[in-house]
Amino acid sequence: MDMLRGEKIAEADLTDWRKLAQGLHARYLVGDFATAARFVTAVGEAGDALGHHPRVSIGNGYVDLKLITDDAVYRDAEGTEHVIEWVTQQDVDLARRITEIAADHKVDADPASVSMIELGLDTAHSATIAPVWAALLTGNPEAQGHGSPSDEIRDATGRVPNLWFGDAGEHESPRQRFHVEVYVAPEVAERRIAAALAAGGTVVDDSNAPSLTVIADQDGNKGILCVDVSAAKK
């Protein structure tokens, strides 16, 4: 099934869901575990009917859901097809159904609270160093390039954050190569940046804002606040 571009996801008007990195994310607030269990059971039944299921995490007062297709089709500029992890129409269809189920169960969505973290590592030798990180992070060499046309490290079970490699030239002087990428819903990006600045951080680069805003702490360590603007409702 073909991957969906951000514009198509935005057109779907998924009120409960936000596109973060590769998938759709939602958080639903619940009063107790029994309510969470009933809600997840209903979601599972809907998934059975559609032949597709979300990734589920239950915590104290919430149910987190992620929708992603493991075998979405991406075509590069030359027309070559790649199988990747991304949002497809089946994710959109199930997201709509889950929103209906939540309403039936009187479970409220909290879309502004969804967030996820990825790790970035700048290198000129991703193919060389990726096997080391695949082994260290997941213990599985197949994690290198899993669901991605690049050397990115992705654990199929979602135990650890994705690690992707940014292009960097050769250099001798030490500098920060690792950085944390924090994906948030569009409506909270400004508040998150303001909070970081109030805590003593500084904006290093906002030339690609609001999609990417680079923030440094007092020691100069950098993190990137990420927003998928293309998939946001206009």
XYZ file of N, CA and C in Angstrom:
702
model
N 0.845 -1.187 0.000
C 0.000 0.000 0.000
C 0.884 1.243 0.000
N 0.537 2.216 -0.821
C 1.362 3.417 -0.958
C 1.375 4.240 0.332
N 2.534 4.829 0.635
C 2.625 5.765 1.746
C 1.797 7.001 1.434
N 1.325 7.666 2.474
C 0.572 8.912 2.311
C 1.471 10.093 2.613
N 1.489 11.070 1.716
C 2.223 12.308 1.964
C 1.504 13.117 3.036
N 2.229 14.074 3.589
C 1.674 14.881 4.668
C 0.399 15.592 4.301
N 0.319 16.084 3.059
C -0.878 16.813 2.638
C -2.110 15.931 2.688
N -1.966 14.673 2.290
C -3.102 13.742 2.316
C -3.520 13.426 3.753
N -2.545 13.328 4.638
C -2.871 13.082 6.043
C -3.605 14.280 6.625
N -3.170 15.477 6.267
C -3.848 16.690 6.749
C -5.279 16.737 6.244
N -5.495 16.353 4.991
C -6.836 16.374 4.409
C -7.778 15.394 5.108
N -7.221 14.366 5.746
C -8.058 13.375 6.428
C -8.720 13.942 7.679
N -8.206 15.066 8.203
C -8.812 15.760 9.348
C -9.008 14.818 10.531
N -7.925 14.204 10.972
C -7.971 13.258 12.087
C -7.835 14.029 13.395
N -8.956 14.396 13.969
C -8.968 15.324 15.102
C -8.224 14.791 16.322
N -8.251 13.492 16.549
C -7.634 12.913 17.744
C -6.159 12.593 17.555
N -5.659 12.654 16.336
C -4.355 12.104 15.996
C -3.403 13.177 15.508
N -2.090 12.923 15.746
C -1.050 13.809 15.244
C 0.036 12.956 14.572
N 0.538 13.462 13.459
C 1.627 12.781 12.741
C 2.953 13.191 13.375
N 3.646 12.222 13.972
C 4.965 12.437 14.551
C 5.925 11.461 13.887
N 6.989 11.982 13.297
C 7.960 11.132 12.601
C 7.249 10.261 11.573
N 7.325 8.933 11.714
C 6.778 8.066 10.666
C 5.305 7.691 10.853
N 4.746 7.867 12.055
C 3.424 7.315 12.330
C 2.415 8.327 12.841
N 1.190 7.832 13.048
C 0.116 8.601 13.665
C 0.054 8.240 15.148
N -0.098 9.257 16.003
C -0.095 9.035 17.445
C -1.337 9.661 18.077
N -1.864 8.979 19.089
C -3.001 9.515 19.847
C -2.853 9.116 21.307
N -3.324 9.982 22.198
C -3.416 9.661 23.619
C -4.863 9.858 24.045
N -5.417 8.859 24.733
C -6.773 8.927 25.267
C -6.711 8.841 26.784
N -7.474 9.706 27.444
C -7.470 9.783 28.896
C -8.545 8.867 29.467
N -8.159 8.082 30.472
C -9.083 7.117 31.073
C -9.068 7.280 32.586
N -10.206 6.948 33.198
C -10.323 7.102 34.635
C -9.720 5.969 35.432
N -9.666 4.781 34.838
C -9.136 3.626 35.553
C -8.703 2.569 34.544
N -8.050 1.542 35.057
C -7.504 0.507 34.178
C -8.606 -0.283 33.487
N -9.710 -0.513 34.184
C -10.804 -1.280 33.583
C -11.353 -0.561 32.349
N -11.488 0.762 32.445
C -11.948 1.539 31.288
C -10.948 1.424 30.147
N -9.658 1.502 30.481
C -8.621 1.368 29.467
C -8.693 0.005 28.788
N -8.903 -1.049 29.591
C -8.949 -2.402 29.041
C -10.144 -2.572 28.110
N -11.299 -2.039 28.481
C -12.482 -2.154 27.626
C -12.275 -1.392 26.318
N -11.674 -0.222 26.435
C -11.420 0.585 25.246
C -10.447 -0.134 24.311
N -9.363 -0.662 24.850
C -8.371 -1.351 24.024
C -8.967 -2.613 23.404
N -9.835 -3.303 24.147
C -10.496 -4.479 23.583
C -11.331 -4.104 22.372
N -12.072 -3.013 22.472
C -12.885 -2.555 21.343
C -12.010 -2.130 20.166
N -10.891 -1.482 20.473
C -9.949 -1.098 19.419
C -9.390 -2.347 18.735
N -9.093 -3.366 19.528
C -8.584 -4.607 18.959
C -9.589 -5.278 18.040
N -10.843 -5.242 18.419
C -11.876 -5.838 17.579
C -12.009 -5.076 16.258
N -11.899 -3.749 16.336
C -11.937 -2.948 15.111
C -10.734 -3.264 14.234
N -9.587 -3.455 14.860
C -8.401 -3.823 14.108
C -8.542 -5.176 13.442
N -9.161 -6.131 14.161
C -9.413 -7.441 13.562
C -10.261 -7.317 12.307
N -11.260 -6.461 12.361
C -12.173 -6.296 11.226
C -11.458 -5.694 10.022
N -10.480 -4.813 10.285
C -9.763 -4.149 9.193
C -8.461 -4.855 8.826
N -8.073 -5.843 9.621
C -6.823 -6.538 9.353
C -5.593 -5.704 9.624
N -5.685 -4.812 10.595
C -4.579 -3.906 10.915
C -4.755 -3.461 12.360
N -3.660 -3.316 13.104
C -3.758 -2.990 14.526
C -2.768 -1.902 14.915
N -3.117 -1.112 15.928
C -2.173 -0.102 16.440
C -1.226 -0.721 17.448
N -0.148 0.002 17.726
C 0.705 -0.332 18.854
C 0.114 0.366 20.070
N 0.021 -0.345 21.180
C -0.727 0.141 22.342
C 0.161 0.180 23.576
N 0.018 1.240 24.352
C 0.669 1.343 25.649
C -0.341 1.909 26.643
N -0.508 1.221 27.774
C -1.434 1.671 28.809
C -0.644 2.135 30.022
N -0.965 3.319 30.501
C -0.330 3.847 31.697
C -1.370 4.353 32.674
N -0.926 5.008 33.718
C -1.819 5.515 34.749
C -2.622 6.699 34.210
N -3.863 6.435 33.818
C -4.738 7.502 33.350
C -4.739 7.721 31.855
N -4.039 6.888 31.080
C -4.004 7.121 29.644
C -3.815 5.816 28.867
N -4.202 5.886 27.593
C -3.903 4.844 26.613
C -3.233 5.534 25.431
N -2.022 5.129 25.095
C -1.308 5.673 23.947
C -1.411 4.696 22.782
N -1.695 5.233 21.610
C -1.832 4.415 20.402
C -0.942 4.976 19.304
N -0.332 4.085 18.551
C 0.459 4.474 17.380
C 0.010 3.635 16.193
N -0.232 4.290 15.087
C -0.612 3.614 13.854
C 0.478 3.815 12.810
N 0.936 2.726 12.242
C 1.961 2.767 11.207
C 1.862 1.483 10.390
N 2.164 1.571 9.122
C 2.163 0.400 8.249
C 3.596 -0.054 8.038
N 3.862 -1.337 8.300
C 5.226 -1.854 8.222
C 5.738 -1.995 6.792
N 4.816 -2.106 5.829
C 5.245 -2.356 4.444
C 4.659 -1.330 3.477
N 4.712 -0.063 3.880
C 4.276 1.007 2.979
C 5.259 1.115 1.813
N 4.755 1.558 0.669
C 5.582 1.668 -0.530
C 5.961 3.124 -0.765
N 7.260 3.371 -0.854
C 7.797 4.698 -1.159
C 8.536 4.644 -2.491
N 8.256 5.605 -3.362
C 8.942 5.685 -4.653
C 9.869 6.895 -4.649
N 11.146 6.652 -4.906
C 12.103 7.748 -4.905
C 12.047 8.519 -6.220
N 12.931 9.490 -6.376
C 12.897 10.365 -7.546
C 13.109 9.614 -8.849
N 13.795 8.467 -8.786
C 14.015 7.663 -9.992
C 12.895 6.664 -10.243
N 11.902 6.639 -9.351
C 10.800 5.708 -9.509
C 11.029 4.352 -8.883
N 12.160 4.173 -8.216
C 12.448 2.907 -7.547
C 11.576 2.770 -6.302
N 10.985 1.597 -6.127
C 10.108 1.360 -4.978
C 10.909 0.845 -3.780
N 10.591 1.383 -2.606
C 11.189 0.935 -1.353
C 10.065 0.595 -0.381
N 10.254 -0.459 0.385
C 9.297 -0.820 1.436
C 9.747 -0.166 2.727
N 8.891 0.665 3.308
C 9.256 1.440 4.487
C 8.135 1.375 5.514
N 8.437 1.853 6.721
C 7.415 2.048 7.747
C 6.883 3.463 7.617
N 5.578 3.601 7.370
C 4.998 4.930 7.184
C 3.478 4.820 7.289
N 2.830 5.964 7.239
C 1.365 6.020 7.282
C 0.797 5.702 5.907
N -0.226 4.841 5.881
C -0.959 4.542 4.656
C -2.457 4.745 4.915
N -3.249 4.480 3.882
C -4.690 4.687 3.997
C -5.304 3.799 5.072
N -4.745 2.602 5.272
C -5.322 1.729 6.299
C -5.133 2.310 7.698
N -4.063 3.064 7.901
C -3.878 3.732 9.191
C -4.909 4.841 9.385
N -5.155 5.599 8.323
C -6.156 6.665 8.388
C -7.539 6.083 8.659
N -7.872 4.995 7.975
C -9.184 4.375 8.167
C -9.354 3.879 9.605
N -8.319 3.247 10.148
C -8.424 2.736 11.518
C -8.425 3.885 12.524
N -7.677 4.949 12.243
C -7.686 6.113 13.148
C -9.096 6.687 13.261
N -9.777 6.804 12.129
C -11.160 7.307 12.164
C -12.053 6.389 12.993
N -11.882 5.088 12.814
C -12.720 4.131 13.557
C -12.422 4.210 15.054
N -11.167 4.366 15.417
C -10.816 4.460 16.837
C -11.401 5.721 17.451
N -11.430 6.803 16.703
C -12.055 8.034 17.195
C -13.526 7.796 17.506
N -14.214 7.043 16.647
C -15.616 6.700 16.894
C -15.755 5.831 18.142
N -14.857 4.875 18.303
C -14.900 3.991 19.473
C -14.679 4.795 20.753
N -13.745 5.732 20.713
C -13.480 6.565 21.883
C -14.719 7.354 22.289
N -15.426 7.872 21.288
C -16.654 8.611 21.592
C -17.694 7.693 22.226
N -17.808 6.461 21.714
C -18.762 5.497 22.273
C -18.429 5.153 23.723
N -17.139 5.103 24.034
C -16.693 4.744 25.383
C -16.527 5.967 26.281
N -16.872 7.135 25.744
C -16.734 8.392 26.496
C -15.308 8.587 27.009
N -14.360 8.310 26.107
C -12.937 8.483 26.395
C -12.441 9.674 25.594
N -11.857 10.647 26.271
C -11.434 11.881 25.607
C -10.008 11.784 25.088
N -9.787 12.365 23.912
C -8.440 12.438 23.346
C -7.704 13.640 23.905
N -6.383 13.523 23.982
C -5.522 14.631 24.405
C -4.399 14.765 23.372
N -4.740 15.237 22.165
C -3.762 15.222 21.069
C -2.543 16.089 21.303
N -2.681 17.153 22.088
C -1.543 18.038 22.309
C -0.445 17.388 23.151
N -0.763 16.297 23.842
C 0.208 15.692 24.749
C 1.077 14.630 24.089
N 0.779 14.271 22.838
C 1.576 13.214 22.215
C 2.982 13.727 21.921
N 3.954 12.835 22.056
C 5.344 13.200 21.821
C 6.149 11.932 21.607
N 7.269 12.059 20.920
C 8.174 10.919 20.774
C 9.590 11.438 20.567
N 10.552 10.569 20.823
C 11.959 10.950 20.732
C 12.681 10.036 19.750
N 13.518 10.632 18.906
C 14.457 9.892 18.088
C 15.863 10.422 18.374
N 16.851 9.608 18.062
C 18.238 10.007 18.214
C 18.838 10.275 16.838
N 19.648 11.322 16.753
C 20.340 11.626 15.513
C 21.842 11.571 15.734
N 22.565 11.035 14.760
C 24.015 10.939 14.846
C 24.609 11.396 13.524
N 25.353 12.494 13.553
C 25.971 13.031 12.339
C 27.263 12.280 12.045
N 27.393 11.793 10.816
C 28.558 10.988 10.462
C 28.773 11.000 8.960
N 30.008 10.777 8.564
C 30.336 10.602 7.147
C 30.416 9.128 6.785
N 30.146 8.236 7.773
C 30.357 6.801 7.550
C 29.193 5.972 8.097
N 27.968 6.308 7.730
C 26.820 5.614 8.319
C 26.853 4.114 8.046
N 27.205 3.706 6.834
C 27.214 2.281 6.507
C 28.241 1.526 7.343
N 29.322 2.213 7.725
C 30.382 1.566 8.503
C 30.004 1.425 9.967
N 29.426 2.477 10.533
C 29.169 2.458 11.977
C 27.790 1.918 12.340
N 26.855 1.871 11.375
C 25.492 1.429 11.677
C 25.440 0.030 12.292
N 26.225 -0.953 11.820
C 26.152 -2.283 12.443
C 26.493 -2.269 13.928
N 27.405 -1.377 14.325
C 27.750 -1.282 15.744
C 26.534 -0.840 16.547
N 25.830 0.173 16.043
C 24.684 0.699 16.775
C 23.490 -0.242 16.717
N 23.347 -0.975 15.621
C 22.275 -1.979 15.555
C 22.484 -3.043 16.624
N 23.735 -3.475 16.771
C 24.048 -4.481 17.784
C 23.866 -3.938 19.187
N 24.354 -2.715 19.411
C 24.307 -2.127 20.751
C 22.882 -1.817 21.192
N 22.080 -1.242 20.297
C 20.732 -0.804 20.673
C 19.723 -1.943 20.685
N 19.847 -2.885 19.759
C 18.795 -3.905 19.596
C 19.294 -5.339 19.682
N 20.601 -5.558 19.461
C 21.112 -6.921 19.416
C 20.738 -7.661 18.158
N 20.215 -6.941 17.167
C 19.724 -7.573 15.944
C 20.275 -6.831 14.728
N 21.111 -7.461 13.912
C 21.669 -6.770 12.740
C 20.615 -6.336 11.736
N 19.451 -6.987 11.764
C 18.394 -6.624 10.827
C 17.741 -5.287 11.167
N 18.078 -4.735 12.331
C 17.552 -3.415 12.688
C 18.132 -2.325 11.802
N 19.303 -2.563 11.218
C 19.892 -1.588 10.297
C 19.079 -1.555 9.005
N 18.498 -0.385 8.706
C 17.696 -0.251 7.499
C 16.304 -0.837 7.612
N 15.890 -1.245 8.812
C 14.543 -1.799 8.979
C 13.500 -0.706 8.743
N 12.622 -0.919 7.776
C 11.556 0.050 7.505
C 12.044 1.361 6.965
N 13.258 1.388 6.391
C 13.850 2.630 5.915
C 14.796 2.323 4.763
N 14.859 3.196 3.741
C 15.827 2.984 2.666
C 17.246 3.399 3.052
N 17.432 3.899 4.270
C 18.744 4.356 4.730
C 19.335 3.343 5.703
N 20.430 3.725 6.360
C 21.049 2.860 7.368
C 20.418 3.030 8.743
N 19.349 3.774 8.855
C 18.708 4.066 10.136
C 18.467 2.790 10.940
N 18.642 2.907 12.252
C 18.428 1.776 13.154
C 17.024 1.869 13.736
N 16.223 0.848 13.482
C 14.868 0.805 14.039
C 14.595 -0.572 14.617
N 14.240 -0.595 15.878
C 13.863 -1.839 16.543
C 12.426 -2.167 16.189
N 12.195 -3.325 15.604
C 10.855 -3.695 15.146
C 9.845 -3.735 16.282
N 10.300 -3.964 17.514
C 9.386 -4.038 18.656
C 9.214 -2.695 19.356
N 9.959 -1.680 18.923
C 9.797 -0.355 19.515
C 10.365 -0.209 20.911
N 11.314 -1.062 21.293
C 11.861 -0.981 22.653
C 12.731 0.248 22.865
N 13.420 0.669 21.813
C 14.355 1.796 21.936
C 14.028 2.829 20.863
N 14.425 4.086 21.059
C 14.181 5.105 20.039
C 14.915 4.791 18.741
N 14.357 5.243 17.623
C 15.052 5.130 16.354
C 16.339 5.950 16.395
N 17.346 5.468 15.693
C 18.597 6.211 15.519
C 18.813 6.426 14.035
N 18.836 7.687 13.617
C 19.087 7.967 12.202
C 20.395 8.718 12.066
N 20.955 8.678 10.866
C 22.268 9.243 10.610
C 22.161 10.456 9.693
N 22.698 11.585 10.176
C 22.743 12.789 9.370
C 24.081 12.890 8.663
N 24.093 13.481 7.483
C 25.339 13.624 6.725
C 26.256 14.636 7.406
N 27.520 14.279 7.506
C 28.519 15.178 8.072
C 29.836 14.945 7.356
N 30.581 16.008 7.136
C 31.882 15.879 6.497
C 32.941 15.419 7.484
N 34.072 15.046 6.948
C 35.195 14.663 7.795
C 35.698 15.885 8.565
N 36.106 15.681 9.816
C 36.683 16.777 10.584
C 37.523 16.197 11.713
N 38.504 16.953 12.144
C 39.415 16.476 13.179
C 39.022 16.953 14.566
N 38.532 18.183 14.663
C 38.232 18.739 15.983
C 36.976 18.103 16.559
N 36.981 17.787 17.862
C 35.792 17.185 18.481
C 34.599 18.140 18.424
N 33.440 17.578 18.236
C 32.221 18.364 18.295
C 31.052 17.409 18.553
N 29.941 17.971 18.945
C 28.797 17.125 19.250
C 28.302 16.439 17.994
N 28.185 15.133 18.034
C 27.655 14.364 16.912
C 26.250 13.841 17.208
N 25.989 13.508 18.474
C 24.666 13.025 18.849
C 23.750 14.192 19.169
N 22.499 14.064 18.845
C 21.498 15.019 19.312
C 20.169 14.305 19.478
N 19.350 14.866 20.324
C 18.012 14.322 20.580
C 17.004 15.083 19.731
N 16.089 14.343 19.110
C 15.012 14.962 18.349
C 13.700 14.689 19.067
N 12.982 15.749 19.381
C 11.725 15.636 20.115
C 10.586 16.040 19.177
N 9.717 15.082 18.868
C 8.570 15.341 18.003
C 7.359 15.670 18.868
N 6.681 16.785 18.536
C 5.517 17.205 19.295
C 4.404 17.601 18.347
N 3.203 17.725 18.896
C 2.069 18.209 18.124
C 2.284 19.682 17.773
N 1.821 20.128 16.603
C 2.069 21.510 16.175
C 1.595 22.562 17.170
N 0.482 22.286 17.849
C -0.101 23.314 18.707
C 0.679 23.552 19.993
N 1.639 22.688 20.313
C 2.398 22.888 21.548
C 3.845 23.295 21.287
N 4.249 23.397 20.029
C 5.651 23.671 19.712
C 6.129 24.981 20.322
N 5.371 26.056 20.169
C 5.796 27.352 20.688
C 5.919 27.323 22.209
N 4.984 26.651 22.871
C 5.050 26.564 24.329
C 6.276 25.764 24.773
N 6.582 24.693 24.043
C 7.731 23.868 24.407
C 9.037 24.651 24.242
N 9.134 25.411 23.158
C 10.328 26.231 22.935
C 10.446 27.304 24.013
N 9.326 27.963 24.311
C 9.335 29.012 25.335
C 9.769 28.456 26.680
N 9.315 27.265 27.014
C 9.696 26.657 28.289
C 11.191 26.364 28.332
N 11.734 25.887 27.197
C 13.173 25.598 27.140
C 13.989 26.877 27.292
N 13.517 27.957 26.671
C 14.223 29.231 26.774
C 14.134 29.787 28.199
N 12.966 29.644 28.812
C 12.798 30.124 30.184
C 13.695 29.363 31.152
N 14.016 28.121 30.800
C 14.879 27.306 31.654
C 16.361 27.577 31.414
N 16.681 28.491 30.482
C 18.063 28.846 30.241
C 18.620 28.415 28.907
N 17.790 27.753 28.085
C 18.246 27.334 26.766
C 18.264 28.494 25.785
N 18.890 28.266 24.646
C 18.945 29.284 23.599
C 18.615 28.642 22.255
N 17.989 29.424 21.374
C 17.718 28.958 20.018
C 18.984 29.145 19.188
N 19.520 28.052 18.653
C 20.737 28.082 17.859
C 20.418 28.297 16.387
N 19.326 27.683 15.935
C 18.975 27.763 14.516
C 17.467 27.576 14.370
N 16.786 28.596 13.867
C 15.356 28.474 13.594
C 15.063 28.762 12.121
N 16.065 28.552 11.265
C 15.887 28.835 9.844
C 14.892 27.893 9.190
N 14.664 26.725 9.800
C 13.689 25.771 9.267
C 12.467 25.646 10.164
N 12.276 26.619 11.047
C 11.105 26.601 11.927
C 9.850 26.876 11.088
N 8.690 26.333 11.495
C 8.476 25.557 12.718
C 8.785 24.071 12.588
N 9.219 23.618 11.389
C 9.498 22.189 11.230
C 10.630 21.738 12.147
N 11.722 22.522 12.190
C 12.886 22.170 12.991
C 13.399 23.408 13.712
N 13.528 23.305 15.021
C 14.116 24.388 15.805
C 15.222 23.801 16.670
N 16.452 24.259 16.471
C 17.596 23.737 17.217
C 17.785 24.564 18.483
N 17.812 23.884 19.626
C 17.944 24.546 20.924
C 19.154 23.967 21.647
N 19.935 24.839 22.259
C 21.108 24.407 23.020
C 20.905 24.675 24.500
N 21.476 23.799 25.327
C 21.462 24.059 26.768
C 22.661 24.930 27.135
N 22.862 25.161 28.420
C 23.916 26.071 28.872
C 25.318 25.531 28.593
N 25.433 24.223 28.379
C 26.725 23.635 28.041
C 26.952 23.535 26.537
N 25.961 23.960 25.759
C 26.093 23.897 24.312
C 25.575 22.628 23.672
N 25.033 21.709 24.471
C 24.442 20.490 23.904
C 23.160 20.841 23.164
N 22.969 20.242 21.997
C 21.852 20.631 21.143
C 20.779 19.560 21.063
N 19.534 20.028 21.006
C 18.379 19.186 20.722
C 17.552 19.864 19.653
N 16.722 19.087 18.988
C 15.906 19.640 17.908
C 14.434 19.377 18.199
N 13.641 20.431 18.210
C 12.196 20.295 18.341
C 11.620 20.157 16.934
N 10.877 19.074 16.706
C 10.404 18.730 15.359
C 8.881 18.752 15.290
N 8.361 19.328 14.231
C 6.927 19.358 13.964
C 6.704 18.970 12.511
N 5.810 18.025 12.265
C 5.479 17.657 10.879
C 4.430 18.632 10.371
N 4.888 19.738 9.846
C 3.988 20.791 9.390
C 3.128 20.325 8.225
N 3.685 19.495 7.354
C 2.963 19.087 6.151
C 1.700 18.301 6.479
N 1.709 17.566 7.601
C 0.557 16.740 7.965
C -0.393 17.441 8.926
N -0.099 18.681 9.278
C -0.943 19.416 10.222
C -2.169 19.981 9.515
N -3.279 20.016 10.244
C -4.501 20.591 9.691
C -4.295 22.071 9.432
N -4.759 22.534 8.294
C -4.618 23.951 7.947
C -5.739 24.750 8.600
